[in-house]
CSV table of C-alpha atoms and ligand atoms in Angstrom, one decimal:
chain,number,residue,atom,x,y,z
A,1,MET,CA,-121.1,-39.4,155.4
A,2,ALA,CA,-121.6,-36.7,152.7
A,3,GLU,CA,-123.3,-34.8,155.2
A,4,LYS,CA,-120.6,-35.3,157.5
A,5,ASN,CA,-118.2,-34.1,154.8
A,6,SER,CA,-120.0,-30.8,154.2
A,7,GLU,CA,-119.5,-29.7,157.6
A,8,LEU,CA,-115.6,-30.0,157.2
A,9,SER,CA,-114.0,-26.9,156.4
A,10,ALA,CA,-111.9,-26.4,153.1
A,11,GLN,CA,-108.8,-26.6,155.1
A,12,GLU,CA,-110.1,-30.0,156.8
A,13,ARG,CA,-111.1,-31.6,153.6
A,14,ALA,CA,-107.7,-30.6,152.1
A,15,GLY,CA,-105.8,-32.1,154.9
A,16,ARG,CA,-102.0,-32.0,153.7
A,17,PRO,CA,-100.3,-29.0,154.8
A,18,PHE,CA,-98.0,-26.9,152.6
A,19,PRO,CA,-96.6,-24.2,154.6
A,20,VAL,CA,-94.8,-21.5,152.5
A,21,SER,CA,-92.2,-18.9,154.1
A,22,TRP,CA,-91.9,-15.5,153.0
A,23,ASP,CA,-88.5,-16.6,151.7
A,24,GLN,CA,-90.1,-19.3,149.4
A,25,PHE,CA,-92.9,-16.7,148.4
A,26,HIS,CA,-90.8,-14.2,147.3
A,27,ARG,CA,-88.7,-16.5,145.1
A,28,ASP,CA,-92.1,-18.0,143.8
A,29,CYS,CA,-93.3,-14.4,142.9
A,30,ARG,CA,-90.0,-13.8,141.3
A,31,ALA,CA,-90.2,-16.8,139.2
A,32,LEU,CA,-93.6,-16.1,138.3
A,33,THR,CA,-92.4,-12.8,136.9
A,34,TRP,CA,-89.9,-14.4,134.7
A,35,ARG,CA,-92.8,-15.8,133.1
A,36,LEU,CA,-94.9,-13.0,133.0
A,37,ASN,CA,-92.1,-11.1,131.4
A,38,GLU,CA,-92.4,-12.8,128.2
A,39,VAL,CA,-96.0,-12.5,127.8
A,40,GLY,CA,-96.4,-8.7,128.9
A,41,PRO,CA,-96.1,-5.7,128.5
A,42,PHE,CA,-98.7,-4.9,130.9
A,43,GLN,CA,-100.7,-1.5,131.3
A,44,ALA,CA,-101.7,-2.3,135.1
A,45,VAL,CA,-101.6,-4.9,137.7
A,46,ILE,CA,-104.7,-5.9,139.4
A,47,ALA,CA,-104.7,-7.6,142.9
A,48,ILE,CA,-107.5,-9.9,143.8
A,49,THR,CA,-107.6,-8.9,147.4
A,50,ARG,CA,-106.5,-9.9,149.9
A,51,GLY,CA,-104.3,-12.6,149.2
A,52,GLY,CA,-103.4,-11.0,145.7
A,53,LEU,CA,-101.9,-8.0,147.4
A,54,VAL,CA,-98.7,-9.5,148.4
A,55,PRO,CA,-97.7,-11.1,145.0
A,56,ALA,CA,-99.3,-8.1,143.1
A,57,ALA,CA,-96.7,-5.9,144.8
A,58,ILE,CA,-93.7,-8.1,144.1
A,59,VAL,CA,-94.7,-8.7,140.6
A,60,ALA,CA,-95.4,-5.0,140.1
A,61,ARG,CA,-92.0,-4.2,141.3
A,62,GLU,CA,-90.1,-6.8,138.9
A,63,LEU,CA,-92.2,-5.8,135.8
A,64,GLY,CA,-91.8,-1.8,136.4
A,65,VAL,CA,-95.5,-1.3,136.3
A,66,ARG,CA,-96.7,1.3,138.8
A,67,VAL,CA,-100.6,1.4,137.9
A,68,ILE,CA,-101.9,-1.0,140.6
A,69,ASP,CA,-105.7,-1.7,141.0
A,70,THR,CA,-107.8,-4.0,143.0
A,71,VAL,CA,-110.8,-6.0,142.8
A,72,CYS,CA,-112.1,-6.9,146.3
A,73,ILE,CA,-113.8,-10.2,146.5
A,74,ALA,CA,-115.0,-12.1,150.0
A,75,SER,CA,-115.7,-15.6,149.7
A,76,TYR,CA,-113.6,-17.8,152.4
A,77,ASP,CA,-114.3,-17.1,156.1
A,78,HIS,CA,-110.8,-18.3,157.2
A,79,ASP,CA,-111.5,-21.7,155.3
A,80,LYS,CA,-115.1,-22.0,154.8
A,81,GLN,CA,-116.0,-21.0,151.4
A,82,GLY,CA,-119.5,-19.3,150.9
A,83,ASP,CA,-121.1,-17.2,148.1
A,84,LEU,CA,-118.5,-14.7,146.6
A,85,LYS,CA,-119.4,-11.2,147.1
A,86,VAL,CA,-117.6,-8.4,144.8
A,87,LEU,CA,-117.0,-5.5,147.2
A,88,LYS,CA,-115.3,-3.4,144.8
A,89,GLY,CA,-114.5,-3.7,141.0
A,90,ILE,CA,-111.5,-2.1,139.0
A,91,SER,CA,-111.6,1.6,138.7
A,92,GLU,CA,-113.0,3.3,135.8
A,93,ALA,CA,-109.5,4.6,134.7
A,94,THR,CA,-108.0,1.1,134.8
A,95,ALA,CA,-111.2,-0.1,132.9
A,96,LYS,CA,-110.4,2.4,130.1
A,97,LEU,CA,-106.6,1.4,130.2
A,98,GLY,CA,-107.9,-2.3,129.4
A,99,GLY,CA,-110.5,-1.0,126.6
A,100,GLY,CA,-113.3,-2.6,128.9
A,101,THR,CA,-112.5,-6.1,128.5
A,102,GLY,CA,-109.1,-6.2,130.3
A,103,LYS,CA,-106.8,-6.2,127.3
A,104,GLY,CA,-103.2,-5.7,128.4
A,105,LEU,CA,-104.1,-6.0,132.2
A,106,LEU,CA,-102.6,-8.3,134.6
A,107,ILE,CA,-104.6,-10.0,137.4
A,108,VAL,CA,-102.6,-11.5,140.1
A,109,ASP,CA,-103.9,-13.8,143.0
A,110,ASP,CA,-101.9,-15.8,145.5
A,111,LEU,CA,-103.7,-19.2,144.2
A,112,VAL,CA,-106.8,-20.6,142.5
A,113,ASP,CA,-108.3,-23.6,144.5
A,114,THR,CA,-111.8,-24.5,143.2
A,115,GLY,CA,-111.6,-21.6,140.8
A,116,LYS,CA,-114.8,-19.8,141.7
A,117,THR,CA,-113.0,-16.4,142.4
A,118,GLY,CA,-111.0,-16.9,139.1
A,119,LYS,CA,-114.0,-17.6,137.1
A,120,LEU,CA,-115.7,-14.4,138.5
A,121,VAL,CA,-112.9,-12.1,137.7
A,122,ARG,CA,-112.2,-13.7,134.4
A,123,GLU,CA,-115.9,-12.9,133.4
A,124,MET,CA,-115.4,-9.3,134.6
A,125,LEU,CA,-112.0,-9.0,132.5
A,126,PRO,CA,-112.0,-11.6,129.7
A,127,ASP,CA,-109.2,-10.4,127.8
A,128,ALA,CA,-106.8,-9.7,130.8
A,129,HIS,CA,-104.0,-12.1,131.8
A,130,PHE,CA,-104.6,-14.3,134.9
A,131,ALA,CA,-101.5,-15.2,136.8
A,132,THR,CA,-101.4,-17.1,140.4
A,133,VAL,CA,-98.4,-18.3,142.6
A,134,TYR,CA,-100.1,-21.6,143.3
A,135,ALA,CA,-102.7,-23.5,141.4
A,136,LYS,CA,-105.0,-26.7,142.4
A,137,PRO,CA,-106.1,-28.7,139.8
A,138,LYS,CA,-109.9,-27.7,139.7
A,139,GLY,CA,-108.6,-24.0,139.5
A,140,ARG,CA,-105.9,-24.4,137.3
A,141,PRO,CA,-107.4,-24.1,133.6
A,142,LEU,CA,-108.9,-20.7,134.6
A,143,VAL,CA,-105.2,-19.8,134.9
A,144,ASP,CA,-102.9,-18.4,132.2
A,145,THR,CA,-99.5,-18.5,134.0
A,146,PHE,CA,-98.8,-20.2,137.4
A,147,ILE,CA,-95.5,-21.3,139.1
A,148,THR,CA,-96.4,-24.3,141.4
A,149,GLU,CA,-99.1,-26.9,141.1
A,150,VAL,CA,-100.1,-28.6,144.5
A,151,SER,CA,-102.9,-31.4,145.1
A,152,GLN,CA,-106.3,-30.6,145.4
A,153,ASP,CA,-106.1,-32.1,149.1
A,154,THR,CA,-103.3,-29.4,150.0
A,155,TRP,CA,-104.1,-26.6,152.0
A,156,ILE,CA,-101.3,-23.7,151.5
A,157,PHE,CA,-100.3,-21.6,154.6
A,158,PHE,CA,-99.0,-18.2,153.7
A,159,PRO,CA,-96.6,-16.7,155.9
A,160,TRP,CA,-98.8,-13.6,156.6
A,161,ASP,CA,-101.4,-16.0,158.1
A,162,THR,CA,-98.9,-18.0,160.3
A,163,ALA,CA,-96.1,-18.0,162.7
A,164,LEU,CA,-93.3,-20.1,164.1
A,165,SER,CA,-94.5,-22.6,166.6
A,166,PHE,CA,-93.1,-25.6,168.2
A,167,GLN,CA,-93.4,-29.1,166.1
A,168,PRO,CA,-93.3,-32.4,168.0
A,169,PRO,CA,-90.4,-34.7,166.6
A,170,ILE,CA,-91.6,-37.0,164.1
A,171,ARG,CA,-90.9,-40.0,166.1
A,172,ASP,CA,-93.6,-38.9,168.5
A,173,GLY,CA,-96.3,-38.7,165.8
A,174,ALA,CA,-95.7,-35.3,164.2
A,175,ALA,CA,-97.4,-35.3,160.7
B,201,PRP,O1,-110.3,-20.8,143.7
B,201,PRP,P1,-111.3,-20.5,144.8
B,201,PRP,O2,-111.9,-21.6,145.7
B,201,PRP,O3,-112.0,-19.4,144.7
B,201,PRP,O4,-110.3,-19.7,146.2
B,201,PRP,C1,-109.2,-18.9,145.6
B,201,PRP,C2,-109.4,-17.8,146.4
B,201,PRP,O5,-109.6,-18.0,148.0
B,201,PRP,C3,-108.5,-17.1,148.7
B,201,PRP,O6,-109.2,-16.1,149.0
B,201,PRP,P2,-110.1,-15.9,150.3
B,201,PRP,O7,-111.5,-15.7,149.6
B,201,PRP,O8,-109.8,-16.7,151.4
B,201,PRP,O9,-109.9,-14.4,150.5
B,201,PRP,P3,-108.5,-13.4,150.9
B,201,PRP,O10,-107.7,-13.4,149.7
B,201,PRP,O11,-109.1,-12.1,151.5
B,201,PRP,O12,-107.9,-14.3,152.0
B,201,PRP,C4,-107.4,-17.1,147.6
B,201,PRP,O13,-106.7,-16.1,148.0
B,201,PRP,C5,-108.3,-16.8,146.3
B,201,PRP,O14,-108.4,-15.7,146.2
B,202,GUN,N1,-104.8,-20.0,152.9
B,202,GUN,C1,-105.5,-20.7,151.7
B,202,GUN,N2,-106.5,-20.1,151.5
B,202,GUN,C2,-107.0,-20.8,150.4
B,202,GUN,N3,-108.6,-20.5,150.2
B,202,GUN,C3,-108.9,-21.5,149.2
B,202,GUN,N4,-107.7,-22.5,149.3
B,202,GUN,C4,-106.7,-22.1,150.0
B,202,GUN,C5,-105.4,-22.8,150.6
B,202,GUN,O1,-105.3,-23.6,150.2
B,202,GUN,N5,-104.9,-21.8,151.3
B,203,MG,MG1,-108.1,-14.1,148.0
Protein backbone atom coordinates (compact mmCIF):
# COMPACT_ATOMS: atom_id res chain seq x y z
CA MET A 1 0.00 0.00 0.00
CA ALA A 2 2.84 2.38 0.92
CA GLU A 3 4.49 1.48 -2.39
CA LYS A 4 1.29 2.21 -4.26
CA ASN A 5 1.01 5.57 -2.50
CA SER A 6 4.56 6.54 -3.53
CA GLU A 7 3.56 6.00 -7.17
CA LEU A 8 0.90 8.66 -6.85
CA SER A 9 1.75 12.19 -7.96
CA ALA A 10 1.51 15.01 -5.41
CA GLN A 11 -1.68 16.13 -7.12
CA GLU A 12 -3.24 12.65 -6.85
CA ARG A 13 -2.21 12.43 -3.19
CA ALA A 14 -3.69 15.87 -2.55
CA GLY A 15 -7.01 14.95 -4.17
CA ARG A 16 -9.05 18.01 -3.32
CA PRO A 17 -8.92 20.63 -6.11
CA PHE A 18 -8.66 24.35 -5.30
CA PRO A 19 -8.97 26.32 -8.54
CA VAL A 20 -7.86 29.97 -8.41
CA SER A 21 -9.00 32.51 -11.04
CA TRP A 22 -6.88 35.45 -12.24
CA ASP A 23 -9.23 37.78 -10.42
CA GLN A 24 -8.96 35.87 -7.15
CA PHE A 25 -5.20 35.61 -7.47
CA HIS A 26 -4.85 39.35 -8.05
CA ARG A 27 -7.02 40.08 -4.99
CA ASP A 28 -5.00 37.64 -2.85
CA CYS A 29 -1.72 39.26 -4.00
CA ARG A 30 -3.08 42.70 -3.09
CA ALA A 31 -4.16 41.38 0.34
CA LEU A 32 -0.66 39.95 0.80
CA THR A 33 0.84 43.35 -0.05
CA TRP A 34 -1.28 45.11 2.59
CA ARG A 35 0.41 42.87 5.16
CA LEU A 36 3.89 43.26 3.66
CA ASN A 37 3.53 47.03 3.61
CA GLU A 38 3.52 46.91 7.42
CA VAL A 39 6.76 44.91 7.48
CA GLY A 40 8.91 46.66 4.83
CA PRO A 41 10.46 48.70 3.35
CA PHE A 42 12.15 46.21 1.07
CA GLN A 43 15.18 46.95 -1.12
CA ALA A 44 14.34 44.27 -3.70
CA VAL A 45 11.84 41.54 -4.47
CA ILE A 46 13.13 38.07 -5.29
CA ALA A 47 10.79 35.75 -7.18
CA ILE A 48 11.19 31.99 -6.84
CA THR A 49 10.61 30.89 -10.41
CA ARG A 50 8.48 30.14 -12.03
CA GLY A 51 5.39 30.31 -9.84
CA GLY A 52 6.71 33.27 -7.85
CA LEU A 53 7.04 35.49 -10.93
CA VAL A 54 3.37 36.43 -11.14
CA PRO A 55 2.84 37.35 -7.45
CA ALA A 56 6.26 39.06 -7.37
CA ALA A 57 5.24 41.37 -10.23
CA ILE A 58 1.99 42.31 -8.50
CA VAL A 59 3.53 42.75 -5.04
CA ALA A 60 6.48 44.78 -6.41
CA ARG A 61 4.07 47.06 -8.27
CA GLU A 62 1.99 47.65 -5.15
CA LEU A 63 5.03 48.23 -2.93
CA GLY A 64 6.73 50.51 -5.47
CA VAL A 65 9.82 48.28 -5.62
CA ARG A 66 11.60 48.27 -8.99
CA VAL A 67 14.56 45.99 -8.25
CA ILE A 68 13.43 42.44 -8.99
CA ASP A 69 15.60 39.34 -9.08
CA THR A 70 15.00 35.59 -9.36
CA VAL A 71 16.07 32.39 -7.70
CA CYS A 72 15.46 29.66 -10.26
CA ILE A 73 14.61 26.27 -8.75
CA ALA A 74 13.31 23.16 -10.46
CA SER A 75 11.68 20.46 -8.34
CA TYR A 76 8.19 19.46 -9.50
CA ASP A 77 7.87 17.98 -12.97
CA HIS A 78 4.22 19.02 -13.36
CA ASP A 79 2.99 17.41 -10.10
CA LYS A 80 5.80 14.97 -9.17
CA GLN A 81 8.45 16.36 -6.84
CA GLY A 82 12.03 15.24 -7.47
CA ASP A 83 15.36 16.52 -6.15
CA LEU A 84 15.62 20.29 -5.95
CA LYS A 85 18.00 21.89 -8.44
CA VAL A 86 19.12 25.49 -8.07
CA LEU A 87 19.50 26.65 -11.67
CA LYS A 88 20.33 30.25 -10.72
CA GLY A 89 20.94 32.13 -7.48
CA ILE A 90 20.47 35.88 -6.93
CA SER A 91 22.76 38.34 -8.68
CA GLU A 92 25.81 39.85 -7.02
CA ALA A 93 24.14 43.27 -6.99
CA THR A 94 21.07 41.95 -5.13
CA ALA A 95 23.24 39.96 -2.71
CA LYS A 96 25.09 43.21 -1.89
CA LEU A 97 21.78 45.02 -1.24
CA GLY A 98 20.91 42.35 1.31
CA GLY A 99 24.34 42.48 3.00
CA GLY A 100 25.00 38.84 2.03
CA THR A 101 22.28 37.43 4.32
CA GLY A 102 19.20 38.85 2.59
CA LYS A 103 18.35 41.55 5.16
CA GLY A 104 15.78 43.95 3.69
CA LEU A 105 14.98 41.63 0.78
CA LEU A 106 11.56 40.14 0.10
CA ILE A 107 11.29 36.59 -1.30
CA VAL A 108 7.99 35.82 -3.01
CA ASP A 109 6.51 32.50 -4.13
CA ASP A 110 3.02 31.42 -5.09
CA LEU A 111 2.80 28.71 -2.41
CA VAL A 112 4.54 26.47 0.09
CA ASP A 113 3.55 22.82 0.12
CA THR A 114 6.08 20.45 1.72
CA GLY A 115 8.30 23.48 2.43
CA LYS A 116 11.33 21.97 0.63
CA THR A 117 11.67 24.85 -1.83
CA GLY A 118 11.16 27.47 0.88
CA LYS A 119 13.71 25.79 3.17
CA LEU A 120 16.37 25.85 0.47
CA VAL A 121 15.83 29.54 -0.29
CA ARG A 122 15.78 30.42 3.42
CA GLU A 123 19.16 28.74 3.78
CA MET A 124 20.47 30.93 0.94
CA LEU A 125 19.04 34.16 2.43
CA PRO A 126 18.41 33.60 6.17
CA ASP A 127 17.56 37.25 6.99
CA ALA A 128 15.18 37.84 4.08
CA HIS A 129 11.41 38.07 4.56
CA PHE A 130 9.62 35.13 2.91
CA ALA A 131 6.07 35.65 1.63
CA THR A 132 3.72 33.33 -0.24
CA VAL A 133 0.13 33.74 -1.34
CA TYR A 134 -0.96 30.26 -0.25
CA ALA A 135 0.42 27.91 2.41
CA LYS A 136 -0.18 24.26 3.26
CA PRO A 137 0.42 23.17 6.88
CA LYS A 138 3.74 21.37 6.30
CA GLY A 139 5.35 24.43 4.72
CA ARG A 140 3.64 27.09 6.78
CA PRO A 141 6.31 27.38 9.53
CA LEU A 142 8.84 28.47 6.90
CA VAL A 143 6.78 31.44 5.72
CA ASP A 144 6.82 34.86 7.41
CA THR A 145 3.69 36.20 5.69
CA PHE A 146 0.96 34.47 3.66
CA ILE A 147 -2.71 35.04 2.90
CA THR A 148 -4.65 31.79 2.63
CA GLU A 149 -3.98 28.43 4.27
CA VAL A 150 -5.30 25.38 2.42
CA SER A 151 -5.27 21.82 3.75
CA GLN A 152 -2.39 19.49 2.91
CA ASP A 153 -4.74 17.30 0.83
CA THR A 154 -5.56 20.24 -1.47
CA TRP A 155 -4.04 20.80 -4.92
CA ILE A 156 -4.04 24.44 -5.99
CA PHE A 157 -4.71 25.07 -9.69
CA PHE A 158 -3.30 28.40 -10.83
CA PRO A 159 -4.85 30.43 -13.66
CA TRP A 160 -1.67 30.26 -15.78
CA ASP A 161 -1.87 26.42 -15.72
CA THR A 162 -5.57 26.06 -16.46
CA ALA A 163 -8.38 26.93 -18.91
CA LEU A 164 -12.15 27.10 -18.63
CA SER A 165 -13.81 23.78 -19.42
CA PHE A 166 -17.22 22.14 -19.18
CA GLN A 167 -18.10 20.53 -15.83
CA PRO A 168 -20.85 17.87 -15.54
CA PRO A 169 -23.69 18.87 -13.18
CA ILE A 170 -23.24 17.90 -9.51
CA ARG A 171 -26.34 15.66 -9.79
CA ASP A 172 -24.47 13.55 -12.37
CA GLY A 173 -21.60 12.86 -10.01
CA ALA A 174 -19.33 15.89 -10.42
CA ALA A 175 -16.88 16.40 -7.53
O1 LIG B 1 6.88 23.48 -0.72
P1 LIG B 1 7.24 22.60 -1.88
O2 LIG B 1 6.71 21.20 -1.73
O3 LIG B 1 8.72 22.61 -2.19
O4 LIG B 1 6.48 23.14 -3.18
C1 LIG B 1 6.32 24.50 -3.47
C2 LIG B 1 6.92 24.84 -4.79
O5 LIG B 1 6.32 24.03 -5.81
C3 LIG B 1 5.89 24.85 -6.90
O6 LIG B 1 6.97 25.10 -7.80
P2 LIG B 1 7.43 24.03 -8.89
O7 LIG B 1 8.60 23.27 -8.36
O8 LIG B 1 6.23 23.25 -9.33
O9 LIG B 1 7.99 24.89 -10.09
P3 LIG B 1 7.35 26.11 -10.87
O10 LIG B 1 7.24 27.23 -9.89
O11 LIG B 1 8.35 26.36 -11.94
O12 LIG B 1 6.01 25.68 -11.40
C4 LIG B 1 5.53 26.16 -6.23
O13 LIG B 1 5.60 27.24 -7.16
C5 LIG B 1 6.58 26.29 -5.15
O14 LIG B 1 7.73 26.94 -5.62
N1 LIG C 1 0.04 24.12 -8.97
C1 LIG C 1 0.53 23.60 -7.83
N2 LIG C 1 1.83 23.33 -7.71
C2 LIG C 1 2.25 22.81 -6.54
N3 LIG C 1 3.48 22.44 -6.16
C3 LIG C 1 3.39 21.95 -4.92
N4 LIG C 1 2.13 21.98 -4.46
C4 LIG C 1 1.39 22.52 -5.47
C5 LIG C 1 -0.01 22.82 -5.61
O1 LIG C 1 -0.85 22.61 -4.73
N5 LIG C 1 -0.38 23.36 -6.82
MG1 LIG D 1 7.67 27.20 -7.81
